[in-house]
mmCIF file of C-alpha atoms in Angstrom:
data_model
loop_
_atom_site.group_PDB
_atom_site.id
_atom_site.type_symbol
_atom_site.label_atom_id
_atom_site.label_comp_id
_atom_site.label_asym_id
_atom_site.label_seq_id
_atom_site.Cartn_x
_atom_site.Cartn_y
_atom_site.Cartn_z
ATOM 1 C CA UNK A 1 326.230 71.508 21.761
ATOM 2 C CA UNK A 2 327.976 73.415 24.572
ATOM 3 C CA UNK A 3 328.162 71.063 27.593
ATOM 4 C CA UNK A 4 327.609 73.841 30.129
ATOM 5 C CA UNK A 5 324.555 75.117 28.259
ATOM 6 C CA UNK A 6 323.078 71.600 28.021
ATOM 7 C CA UNK A 7 323.554 70.934 31.733
ATOM 8 C CA UNK A 8 322.022 74.291 32.627
ATOM 9 C CA UNK A 9 318.939 73.608 30.504
ATOM 10 C CA UNK A 10 318.609 70.088 31.839
ATOM 11 C CA UNK A 11 318.865 71.380 35.380
ATOM 12 C CA UNK A 12 316.183 73.949 34.713
ATOM 13 C CA UNK A 13 313.863 71.306 33.201
ATOM 14 C CA UNK A 14 314.466 69.021 36.153
ATOM 15 C CA UNK A 15 313.602 71.760 38.597
ATOM 16 C CA UNK A 16 310.397 72.409 36.657
ATOM 17 C CA UNK A 17 309.432 68.741 36.845
ATOM 18 C CA UNK A 18 310.047 68.698 40.595
ATOM 19 C CA UNK A 19 307.959 71.847 41.002
ATOM 20 C CA UNK A 20 305.158 70.357 38.885
ATOM 21 C CA UNK A 21 305.212 67.202 40.999
ATOM 22 C CA UNK A 22 305.107 69.233 44.187
ATOM 23 C CA UNK A 23 302.115 71.162 42.907
ATOM 24 C CA UNK A 24 300.338 68.047 41.601
ATOM 25 C CA UNK A 25 300.447 66.091 44.855
ATOM 26 C CA UNK A 26 298.300 68.441 46.947
ATOM 27 C CA UNK A 27 296.021 69.072 43.969
ATOM 28 C CA UNK A 28 295.334 65.353 43.671
ATOM 29 C CA UNK A 29 294.772 65.144 47.415
ATOM 30 C CA UNK A 30 292.228 67.945 47.197
ATOM 31 C CA UNK A 31 290.426 66.231 44.319
ATOM 32 C CA UNK A 32 290.345 62.878 46.125
ATOM 33 C CA UNK A 33 289.976 63.761 49.796
ATOM 34 C CA UNK A 34 289.960 61.173 52.534
ATOM 35 C CA UNK A 35 286.342 60.734 53.598
ATOM 36 C CA UNK A 36 284.961 58.155 56.030
ATOM 37 C CA UNK A 37 281.223 57.599 56.381
ATOM 38 C CA UNK A 38 279.054 55.255 58.417
ATOM 39 C CA UNK A 39 276.023 53.520 56.911
ATOM 40 C CA UNK A 40 273.428 52.057 59.255
ATOM 41 C CA UNK A 41 271.366 49.196 57.850
ATOM 42 C CA UNK A 42 267.792 48.289 58.698
ATOM 43 C CA UNK A 43 268.700 44.617 58.342
ATOM 44 C CA UNK A 44 270.612 42.049 60.411
ATOM 45 C CA UNK A 45 273.843 40.557 59.079
ATOM 46 C CA UNK A 46 272.242 37.105 59.099
ATOM 47 C CA UNK A 47 270.136 38.170 56.100
ATOM 48 C CA UNK A 48 273.194 38.277 53.914
ATOM 49 C CA UNK A 49 271.431 39.045 50.633
ATOM 50 C CA UNK A 50 269.581 42.157 51.692
ATOM 51 C CA UNK A 51 272.200 43.312 54.239
ATOM 52 C CA UNK A 52 274.833 42.576 51.617
ATOM 53 C CA UNK A 53 273.573 45.511 49.555
ATOM 54 C CA UNK A 54 275.271 47.915 51.970
ATOM 55 C CA UNK A 55 278.491 45.895 51.791
ATOM 56 C CA UNK A 56 278.386 45.976 47.984
ATOM 57 C CA UNK A 57 278.048 49.775 48.036
ATOM 58 C CA UNK A 58 280.940 50.160 50.461
ATOM 59 C CA UNK A 59 283.294 47.890 48.501
ATOM 60 C CA UNK A 60 282.474 49.523 45.168
ATOM 61 C CA UNK A 61 283.118 53.024 46.514
ATOM 62 C CA UNK A 62 286.371 52.075 48.233
ATOM 63 C CA UNK A 63 287.705 50.242 45.172
ATOM 64 C CA UNK A 64 286.787 53.097 42.823
ATOM 65 C CA UNK A 65 288.506 55.734 44.975
ATOM 66 C CA UNK A 66 291.603 53.780 45.930
ATOM 67 C CA UNK A 67 290.417 53.659 49.533
ATOM 68 C CA UNK A 68 290.071 57.432 49.838
ATOM 69 C CA UNK A 69 286.285 57.304 50.297
ATOM 70 C CA UNK A 70 285.219 54.600 52.732
ATOM 71 C CA UNK A 71 281.768 53.660 53.981
ATOM 72 C CA UNK A 72 281.453 51.317 56.951
ATOM 73 C CA UNK A 73 278.165 49.378 57.136
ATOM 74 C CA UNK A 74 276.551 48.659 60.500
ATOM 75 C CA UNK A 75 273.777 46.123 61.060
ATOM 76 C CA UNK A 76 270.427 47.106 62.514
ATOM 77 C CA UNK A 77 270.810 47.871 66.208
ATOM 78 C CA UNK A 78 274.561 48.426 66.184
ATOM 79 C CA UNK A 79 274.131 52.210 66.014
ATOM 80 C CA UNK A 80 270.349 52.707 65.902
ATOM 81 C CA UNK A 81 267.400 50.303 65.575
ATOM 82 C CA UNK A 82 266.508 49.354 62.011
ATOM 83 C CA UNK A 83 263.286 51.347 61.990
ATOM 84 C CA UNK A 84 265.089 54.535 63.032
ATOM 85 C CA UNK A 85 267.533 54.610 60.111
ATOM 86 C CA UNK A 86 265.937 57.574 58.314
ATOM 87 C CA UNK A 87 265.862 59.640 61.512
ATOM 88 C CA UNK A 88 269.548 58.932 62.078
ATOM 89 C CA UNK A 89 270.398 60.166 58.587
ATOM 90 C CA UNK A 90 268.231 63.272 58.849
ATOM 91 C CA UNK A 91 269.794 64.178 62.194
ATOM 92 C CA UNK A 92 273.332 63.548 60.962
ATOM 93 C CA UNK A 93 273.945 60.790 63.519
ATOM 94 C CA UNK A 94 275.191 58.796 60.530
ATOM 95 C CA UNK A 95 275.951 59.934 57.023
ATOM 96 C CA UNK A 96 274.032 57.133 55.302
ATOM 97 C CA UNK A 97 271.516 54.319 55.685
ATOM 98 C CA UNK A 98 270.538 51.238 53.708
ATOM 99 C CA UNK A 99 266.851 50.771 54.327
ATOM 100 C CA UNK A 100 263.322 50.582 52.969
ATOM 101 C CA UNK A 101 261.685 53.955 52.513
ATOM 102 C CA UNK A 102 258.257 52.634 53.437
ATOM 103 C CA UNK A 103 259.358 51.836 56.986
ATOM 104 C CA UNK A 104 258.820 55.531 57.704
ATOM 105 C CA UNK A 105 255.223 56.007 56.539
ATOM 106 C CA UNK A 106 254.381 57.077 60.083
ATOM 107 C CA UNK A 107 256.324 60.266 59.371
ATOM 108 C CA UNK A 108 254.710 60.802 55.962
ATOM 109 C CA UNK A 109 252.860 58.338 53.663
ATOM 110 C CA UNK A 110 254.927 59.593 50.718
ATOM 111 C CA UNK A 111 257.810 57.498 52.030
ATOM 112 C CA UNK A 112 255.857 54.418 50.921
ATOM 113 C CA UNK A 113 256.192 55.193 47.227
ATOM 114 C CA UNK A 114 259.981 55.048 47.505
ATOM 115 C CA UNK A 115 259.795 51.303 48.187
ATOM 116 C CA UNK A 116 256.516 49.950 46.858
ATOM 117 C CA UNK A 117 252.795 50.542 46.861
ATOM 118 C CA UNK A 118 250.294 47.680 46.961
ATOM 119 C CA UNK A 119 249.447 46.859 43.329
ATOM 120 C CA UNK A 120 252.258 49.111 42.154
ATOM 121 C CA UNK A 121 255.148 48.188 39.856
ATOM 122 C CA UNK A 122 257.129 45.015 39.342
ATOM 123 C CA UNK A 123 260.932 45.100 39.617
ATOM 124 C CA UNK A 124 261.560 45.798 35.936
ATOM 125 C CA UNK A 125 259.107 48.677 35.885
ATOM 126 C CA UNK A 126 260.314 50.016 39.235
ATOM 127 C CA UNK A 127 263.776 50.419 37.745
ATOM 128 C CA UNK A 128 262.372 51.954 34.568
ATOM 129 C CA UNK A 129 260.350 54.526 36.513
ATOM 130 C CA UNK A 130 263.236 55.435 38.797
ATOM 131 C CA UNK A 131 266.095 55.557 36.310
ATOM 132 C CA UNK A 132 264.426 56.576 33.040
ATOM 133 C CA UNK A 133 261.209 58.108 34.316
ATOM 134 C CA UNK A 134 260.729 60.737 37.001
ATOM 135 C CA UNK A 135 261.073 58.477 40.032
ATOM 136 C CA UNK A 136 264.451 59.532 41.414
ATOM 137 C CA UNK A 137 263.910 63.252 40.877
ATOM 138 C CA UNK A 138 260.363 63.261 42.267
ATOM 139 C CA UNK A 139 261.239 61.211 45.329
ATOM 140 C CA UNK A 140 264.206 63.465 46.035
ATOM 141 C CA UNK A 141 261.971 66.538 45.933
ATOM 142 C CA UNK A 142 260.190 64.931 48.859
ATOM 143 C CA UNK A 143 263.280 63.486 50.579
ATOM 144 C CA UNK A 144 264.856 66.956 50.562
ATOM 145 C CA UNK A 145 262.107 68.104 52.937
ATOM 146 C CA UNK A 146 263.370 65.412 55.307
ATOM 147 C CA UNK A 147 267.049 66.354 55.010
ATOM 148 C CA UNK A 148 267.760 63.269 52.878
ATOM 149 C CA UNK A 149 269.013 62.399 49.410
ATOM 150 C CA UNK A 150 267.971 58.933 48.249
ATOM 151 C CA UNK A 151 268.971 56.465 45.541
ATOM 152 C CA UNK A 152 267.634 52.971 44.718
ATOM 153 C CA UNK A 153 270.145 50.441 46.028
ATOM 154 C CA UNK A 154 268.483 47.030 45.869
ATOM 155 C CA UNK A 155 265.363 45.153 44.838
ATOM 156 C CA UNK A 156 263.963 41.810 45.941
ATOM 157 C CA UNK A 157 261.524 41.258 43.102
ATOM 158 C CA UNK A 158 257.918 40.386 43.825
ATOM 159 C CA UNK A 159 257.664 39.080 47.367
ATOM 160 C CA UNK A 160 255.672 36.306 48.965
ATOM 161 C CA UNK A 161 252.403 37.008 50.754
ATOM 162 C CA UNK A 162 253.724 35.727 54.040
ATOM 163 C CA UNK A 163 253.289 33.084 56.717
ATOM 164 C CA UNK A 164 249.993 32.343 58.475
ATOM 165 C CA UNK A 165 249.166 30.014 61.332
ATOM 166 C CA UNK A 166 245.832 29.145 59.733
ATOM 167 C CA UNK A 167 244.447 28.906 56.213
ATOM 168 C CA UNK A 168 243.109 32.134 54.732
ATOM 169 C CA UNK A 169 240.404 31.222 52.246
ATOM 170 C CA UNK A 170 237.909 34.071 52.563
ATOM 171 C CA UNK A 171 237.787 37.692 53.651
ATOM 172 C CA UNK A 172 236.271 36.583 56.952
ATOM 173 C CA UNK A 173 239.407 34.552 57.689
ATOM 174 C CA UNK A 174 241.450 37.757 57.746
ATOM 175 C CA UNK A 175 239.426 39.445 60.448
ATOM 176 C CA UNK A 176 241.331 39.849 63.689
ATOM 177 C CA UNK A 177 244.599 38.429 62.300
ATOM 178 C CA UNK A 178 247.588 40.218 63.858
ATOM 179 C CA UNK A 179 250.097 40.478 61.034
ATOM 180 C CA UNK A 180 253.567 41.962 60.740
ATOM 181 C CA UNK A 181 253.393 43.979 57.530
ATOM 182 C CA UNK A 182 255.196 47.138 56.413
ATOM 183 C CA UNK A 183 254.301 50.269 54.482
ATOM 184 C CA UNK A 184 250.819 51.185 53.312
ATOM 185 C CA UNK A 185 250.028 47.480 52.924
ATOM 186 C CA UNK A 186 249.131 47.490 56.595
ATOM 187 C CA UNK A 187 246.531 50.198 55.938
ATOM 188 C CA UNK A 188 245.126 48.174 53.043
ATOM 189 C CA UNK A 189 244.773 44.949 55.023
ATOM 190 C CA UNK A 190 243.448 46.889 57.993
ATOM 191 C CA UNK A 191 240.454 47.737 55.802
ATOM 192 C CA UNK A 192 239.845 43.988 55.536
ATOM 193 C CA UNK A 193 240.003 43.410 59.299
ATOM 194 C CA UNK A 194 243.717 42.632 59.750
ATOM 195 C CA UNK A 195 245.526 44.189 62.720
ATOM 196 C CA UNK A 196 248.862 45.375 61.241
ATOM 197 C CA UNK A 197 252.083 45.316 63.266
ATOM 198 C CA UNK A 198 255.379 47.058 62.462
ATOM 199 C CA UNK A 199 258.211 44.737 63.507
ATOM 200 C CA UNK A 200 261.844 44.679 62.325
ATOM 201 C CA UNK A 201 263.005 41.603 60.404
ATOM 202 C CA UNK A 202 265.151 40.215 63.191
ATOM 203 C CA UNK A 203 262.218 40.242 65.632
ATOM 204 C CA UNK A 204 259.676 38.369 63.497
ATOM 205 C CA UNK A 205 260.490 34.799 64.535
ATOM 206 C CA UNK A 206 260.124 35.313 68.300
ATOM 207 C CA UNK A 207 256.915 37.320 67.773
ATOM 208 C CA UNK A 208 255.393 34.458 65.761
ATOM 209 C CA UNK A 209 256.724 31.836 68.146
ATOM 210 C CA UNK A 210 255.237 33.573 71.193
ATOM 211 C CA UNK A 211 251.923 34.248 69.469
ATOM 212 C CA UNK A 212 252.356 38.016 69.670
ATOM 213 C CA UNK A 213 251.414 37.968 65.979
ATOM 214 C CA UNK A 214 249.445 35.430 63.928
ATOM 215 C CA UNK A 215 251.095 36.071 60.569
ATOM 216 C CA UNK A 216 254.009 37.843 58.979
ATOM 217 C CA UNK A 217 255.380 38.768 55.600
ATOM 218 C CA UNK A 218 259.060 39.394 55.062
ATOM 219 C CA UNK A 219 260.676 38.963 51.643
ATOM 220 C CA UNK A 220 260.697 35.554 50.023
ATOM 221 C CA UNK A 221 261.967 31.975 50.240
ATOM 222 C CA UNK A 222 265.688 32.613 50.756
ATOM 223 C CA UNK A 223 265.322 35.117 53.581
ATOM 224 C CA UNK A 224 262.287 33.375 55.079
ATOM 225 C CA UNK A 225 264.193 30.104 55.262
ATOM 226 C CA UNK A 226 267.067 31.846 57.048
ATOM 227 C CA UNK A 227 264.617 33.337 59.548
ATOM 228 C CA UNK A 228 263.035 29.906 60.070
ATOM 229 C CA UNK A 229 259.504 31.259 59.713
ATOM 230 C CA UNK A 230 258.169 27.933 58.394
ATOM 231 C CA UNK A 231 258.875 26.447 61.817
ATOM 232 C CA UNK A 232 256.363 28.708 63.547
ATOM 233 C CA UNK A 233 253.728 29.206 60.819
ATOM 234 C CA UNK A 234 252.776 26.550 58.277
ATOM 235 C CA UNK A 235 250.856 28.279 55.494
ATOM 236 C CA UNK A 236 252.894 30.217 52.934
ATOM 237 C CA UNK A 237 250.800 32.552 50.785
ATOM 238 C CA UNK A 238 251.495 34.263 47.485
ATOM 239 C CA UNK A 239 251.794 36.723 45.866
ATOM 240 C CA UNK A 240 252.861 39.659 48.034
ATOM 241 C CA UNK A 241 250.682 42.044 46.053
ATOM 242 C CA UNK A 242 251.850 44.903 48.237
ATOM 243 C CA UNK A 243 255.434 44.517 46.972
ATOM 244 C CA UNK A 244 255.603 43.759 43.284
ATOM 245 C CA UNK A 245 259.112 45.174 42.946
ATOM 246 C CA UNK A 246 260.189 46.851 46.183
ATOM 247 C CA UNK A 247 263.214 49.142 46.040
ATOM 248 C CA UNK A 248 265.664 49.226 48.913
ATOM 249 C CA UNK A 249 267.153 52.702 49.211
ATOM 250 C CA UNK A 250 270.445 54.228 50.179
ATOM 251 C CA UNK A 251 269.671 57.377 52.155
ATOM 252 C CA UNK A 252 272.308 60.084 52.565
ATOM 253 C CA UNK A 253 272.282 63.110 54.820
ATOM 254 C CA UNK A 254 271.486 65.871 52.325
ATOM 255 C CA UNK A 255 274.158 68.250 53.582
ATOM 256 C CA UNK A 256 276.802 65.512 53.512
ATOM 257 C CA UNK A 257 275.756 64.453 49.997
ATOM 258 C CA UNK A 258 275.951 68.017 48.714
ATOM 259 C CA UNK A 259 279.413 68.453 50.238
ATOM 260 C CA UNK A 260 280.888 65.496 48.326
ATOM 261 C CA UNK A 261 283.111 66.210 45.303
ATOM 262 C CA UNK A 262 281.090 65.703 42.121
ATOM 263 C CA UNK A 263 283.061 62.628 41.061
ATOM 264 C CA UNK A 264 282.519 61.076 44.496
ATOM 265 C CA UNK A 265 278.776 61.610 44.049
ATOM 266 C CA UNK A 266 279.003 59.848 40.685
ATOM 267 C CA UNK A 267 280.967 56.941 42.143
ATOM 268 C CA UNK A 268 278.488 56.584 44.998
ATOM 269 C CA UNK A 269 275.519 56.699 42.609
ATOM 270 C CA UNK A 270 277.174 54.020 40.454
ATOM 271 C CA UNK A 271 277.744 51.897 43.550
ATOM 272 C CA UNK A 272 274.049 52.102 44.438
ATOM 273 C CA UNK A 273 273.054 51.104 40.902
ATOM 274 C CA UNK A 274 275.433 48.143 41.119
ATOM 275 C CA UNK A 275 273.912 47.102 44.450
ATOM 276 C CA UNK A 276 270.441 47.452 42.949
ATOM 277 C CA UNK A 277 271.262 45.042 40.112
ATOM 278 C CA UNK A 278 273.304 42.661 42.257
ATOM 279 C CA UNK A 279 270.619 42.175 44.902
ATOM 280 C CA UNK A 280 267.945 41.262 42.361
ATOM 281 C CA UNK A 281 270.307 38.746 40.750
ATOM 282 C CA UNK A 282 271.091 37.185 44.131
ATOM 283 C CA UNK A 283 267.435 36.679 44.993
ATOM 284 C CA UNK A 284 266.588 35.250 41.567
ATOM 285 C CA UNK A 285 269.431 32.771 41.976
ATOM 286 C CA UNK A 286 268.748 31.770 45.579
ATOM 287 C CA UNK A 287 264.943 31.780 45.897
ATOM 288 C CA UNK A 288 264.150 28.703 43.737
ATOM 289 C CA UNK A 289 266.267 26.316 45.791
ATOM 290 C CA UNK A 290 265.083 27.830 49.047
ATOM 291 C CA UNK A 291 261.437 27.390 48.036
ATOM 292 C CA UNK A 292 262.010 23.703 47.350
ATOM 293 C CA UNK A 293 263.634 23.303 50.753
ATOM 294 C CA UNK A 294 260.797 25.098 52.549
ATOM 295 C CA UNK A 295 258.222 22.787 50.979
ATOM 296 C CA UNK A 296 260.358 19.755 51.791
ATOM 297 C CA UNK A 297 260.418 20.906 55.422
ATOM 298 C CA UNK A 298 256.657 21.205 55.683
ATOM 299 C CA UNK A 299 255.619 24.597 54.306
ATOM 300 C CA UNK A 300 252.222 24.562 52.590
ATOM 301 C CA UNK A 301 251.931 26.860 49.569
ATOM 302 C CA UNK A 302 248.623 28.643 49.048
ATOM 303 C CA UNK A 303 247.536 31.419 46.652
ATOM 304 C CA UNK A 304 245.468 34.326 47.905
ATOM 305 C CA UNK A 305 241.918 33.954 46.601
ATOM 306 C CA UNK A 306 240.584 36.194 43.862
ATOM 307 C CA UNK A 307 238.123 37.552 46.415
ATOM 308 C CA UNK A 308 240.954 38.709 48.688
ATOM 309 C CA UNK A 309 242.964 40.140 45.794
ATOM 310 C CA UNK A 310 240.026 42.143 44.427
ATOM 311 C CA UNK A 311 238.989 43.464 47.839
ATOM 312 C CA UNK A 312 242.582 44.478 48.571
ATOM 313 C CA UNK A 313 242.868 46.278 45.237
ATOM 314 C CA UNK A 314 239.712 48.274 45.900
ATOM 315 C CA UNK A 315 240.864 49.128 49.413
ATOM 316 C CA UNK A 316 244.254 50.292 48.119
ATOM 317 C CA UNK A 317 242.725 52.515 45.442
ATOM 318 C CA UNK A 318 240.498 54.174 48.033
ATOM 319 C CA UNK A 319 243.428 54.806 50.370
ATOM 320 C CA UNK A 320 245.518 56.416 47.615
ATOM 321 C CA UNK A 321 242.664 58.736 46.720
ATOM 322 C CA UNK A 322 242.238 59.754 50.338
ATOM 323 C CA UNK A 323 245.942 60.444 50.885
ATOM 324 C CA UNK A 324 246.220 62.317 47.588
ATOM 325 C CA UNK A 325 243.475 64.702 48.638
ATOM 326 C CA UNK A 326 245.521 65.739 51.683
ATOM 327 C CA UNK A 327 249.195 65.350 50.681
ATOM 328 C CA UNK A 328 250.614 67.237 47.700
ATOM 329 C CA UNK A 329 253.874 65.301 47.506
ATOM 330 C CA UNK A 330 252.099 61.950 47.582
ATOM 331 C CA UNK A 331 249.605 63.063 44.927
ATOM 332 C CA UNK A 332 252.262 64.400 42.553
ATOM 333 C CA UNK A 333 254.452 61.283 42.743
ATOM 334 C CA UNK A 334 251.566 58.795 42.763
ATOM 335 C CA UNK A 335 249.938 60.381 39.713
ATOM 336 C CA UNK A 336 253.227 60.260 37.807
ATOM 337 C CA UNK A 337 253.830 56.608 38.667
ATOM 338 C CA UNK A 338 250.242 55.653 37.824
ATOM 339 C CA UNK A 339 250.451 57.287 34.390
ATOM 340 C CA UNK A 340 253.637 55.337 33.694
ATOM 341 C CA UNK A 341 252.138 52.093 35.047
ATOM 342 C CA UNK A 342 249.095 52.290 32.802
ATOM 343 C CA UNK A 343 251.095 52.140 29.578
ATOM 344 C CA UNK A 344 253.909 49.988 30.967
ATOM 345 C CA UNK A 345 251.608 47.092 31.834
ATOM 346 C CA UNK A 346 250.014 47.291 28.405
ATOM 347 C CA UNK A 347 253.463 46.593 26.963
ATOM 348 C CA UNK A 348 254.277 43.974 29.620
ATOM 349 C CA UNK A 349 251.228 41.864 28.823
ATOM 350 C CA UNK A 350 252.266 41.643 25.180
ATOM 351 C CA UNK A 351 255.921 40.932 25.883
ATOM 352 C CA UNK A 352 256.944 39.540 29.273
ATOM 353 C CA UNK A 353 253.619 37.972 30.217
ATOM 354 C CA UNK A 354 253.137 36.128 26.906
ATOM 355 C CA UNK A 355 256.693 34.844 26.796
ATOM 356 C CA UNK A 356 256.846 33.893 30.486
ATOM 357 C CA UNK A 357 253.478 32.124 30.352
ATOM 358 C CA UNK A 358 254.594 29.982 27.421
ATOM 359 C CA UNK A 359 257.854 29.082 29.164
ATOM 360 C CA UNK A 360 256.075 28.218 32.405
ATOM 361 C CA UNK A 361 253.805 25.842 30.504
ATOM 362 C CA UNK A 362 256.903 24.112 29.139
ATOM 363 C CA UNK A 363 258.380 23.921 32.628
ATOM 364 C CA UNK A 364 255.235 22.334 34.040
ATOM 365 C CA UNK A 365 255.232 19.844 31.177
ATOM 366 C CA UNK A 366 258.761 18.810 32.109
ATOM 367 C CA UNK A 367 260.251 20.032 28.826
ATOM 368 C CA UNK A 368 262.861 22.340 30.341
#
């Protein structure tokens, strides 16, 4: 081969490679732009399991984008109070929030369905309805009217019924009780004579200690132990029938969400799904030991009576019918979830319930 010809061709190829590299660099930059968001949480950092959901989202997104897309979590109160997270997202004060949808029922009762309805779905069925049913799409039809896009990003599993200063044996015992309780559960218990209070998690202990409230629900043993609620209220009731499988949501400003590159949207959605699974696993791991410690430190476990459960169920059903007659979004989403729930619990009683009941009998017999 002629040496001059070879060198000329090689030089031309080299120039082409340099040109291709020069063109590729800005193209890659355009595909993976540097984006920095802020995510306000409705929870204090001290509640590491539920606050940790926002941290899990942020780490997953940063790792998956090589640090090009970053989300900085802020605890409740650092930017806005915990119960103003949705407003901050809608207004564009922050790009994102990690919160419970039902905190904002004062704006519209439809927000409640995004987290949990009294006598709604357990955690397994909540995930099924959101991810394989119509839950995410239906809720986002509503959230869009609020300037928000929402994705499930955590679940605590069925919660405890809360802490009471006195025993609650009958419906009469509930009358006049001032209780911190979120979502539509407050409306349900209000029908039974309870005086509901909306208080952020970090403010519960001082409110109970000062007697501003007589009772409070929060999440379950692990978080309740961290908050020290057993030190200011002795009786620990179960189950939290108003939260059978409450979803924590990641809210995004709708305009900001729509402006993300498609693959960033996918990464962020995957991060929320990861957080959703991770949070449930954390609570299932940490609650058993925390419950033992609470009892050892003086907490008295009590079940809600059948009378209270039945009366609460009837009150809830009446409330849903009333709201549905006035609110088209609530009615559409509630009817869809109810249709799913009807068949889902038929399956659950054959599968999960039968298996779990047998295993619990073995546990009580000391065979596990």
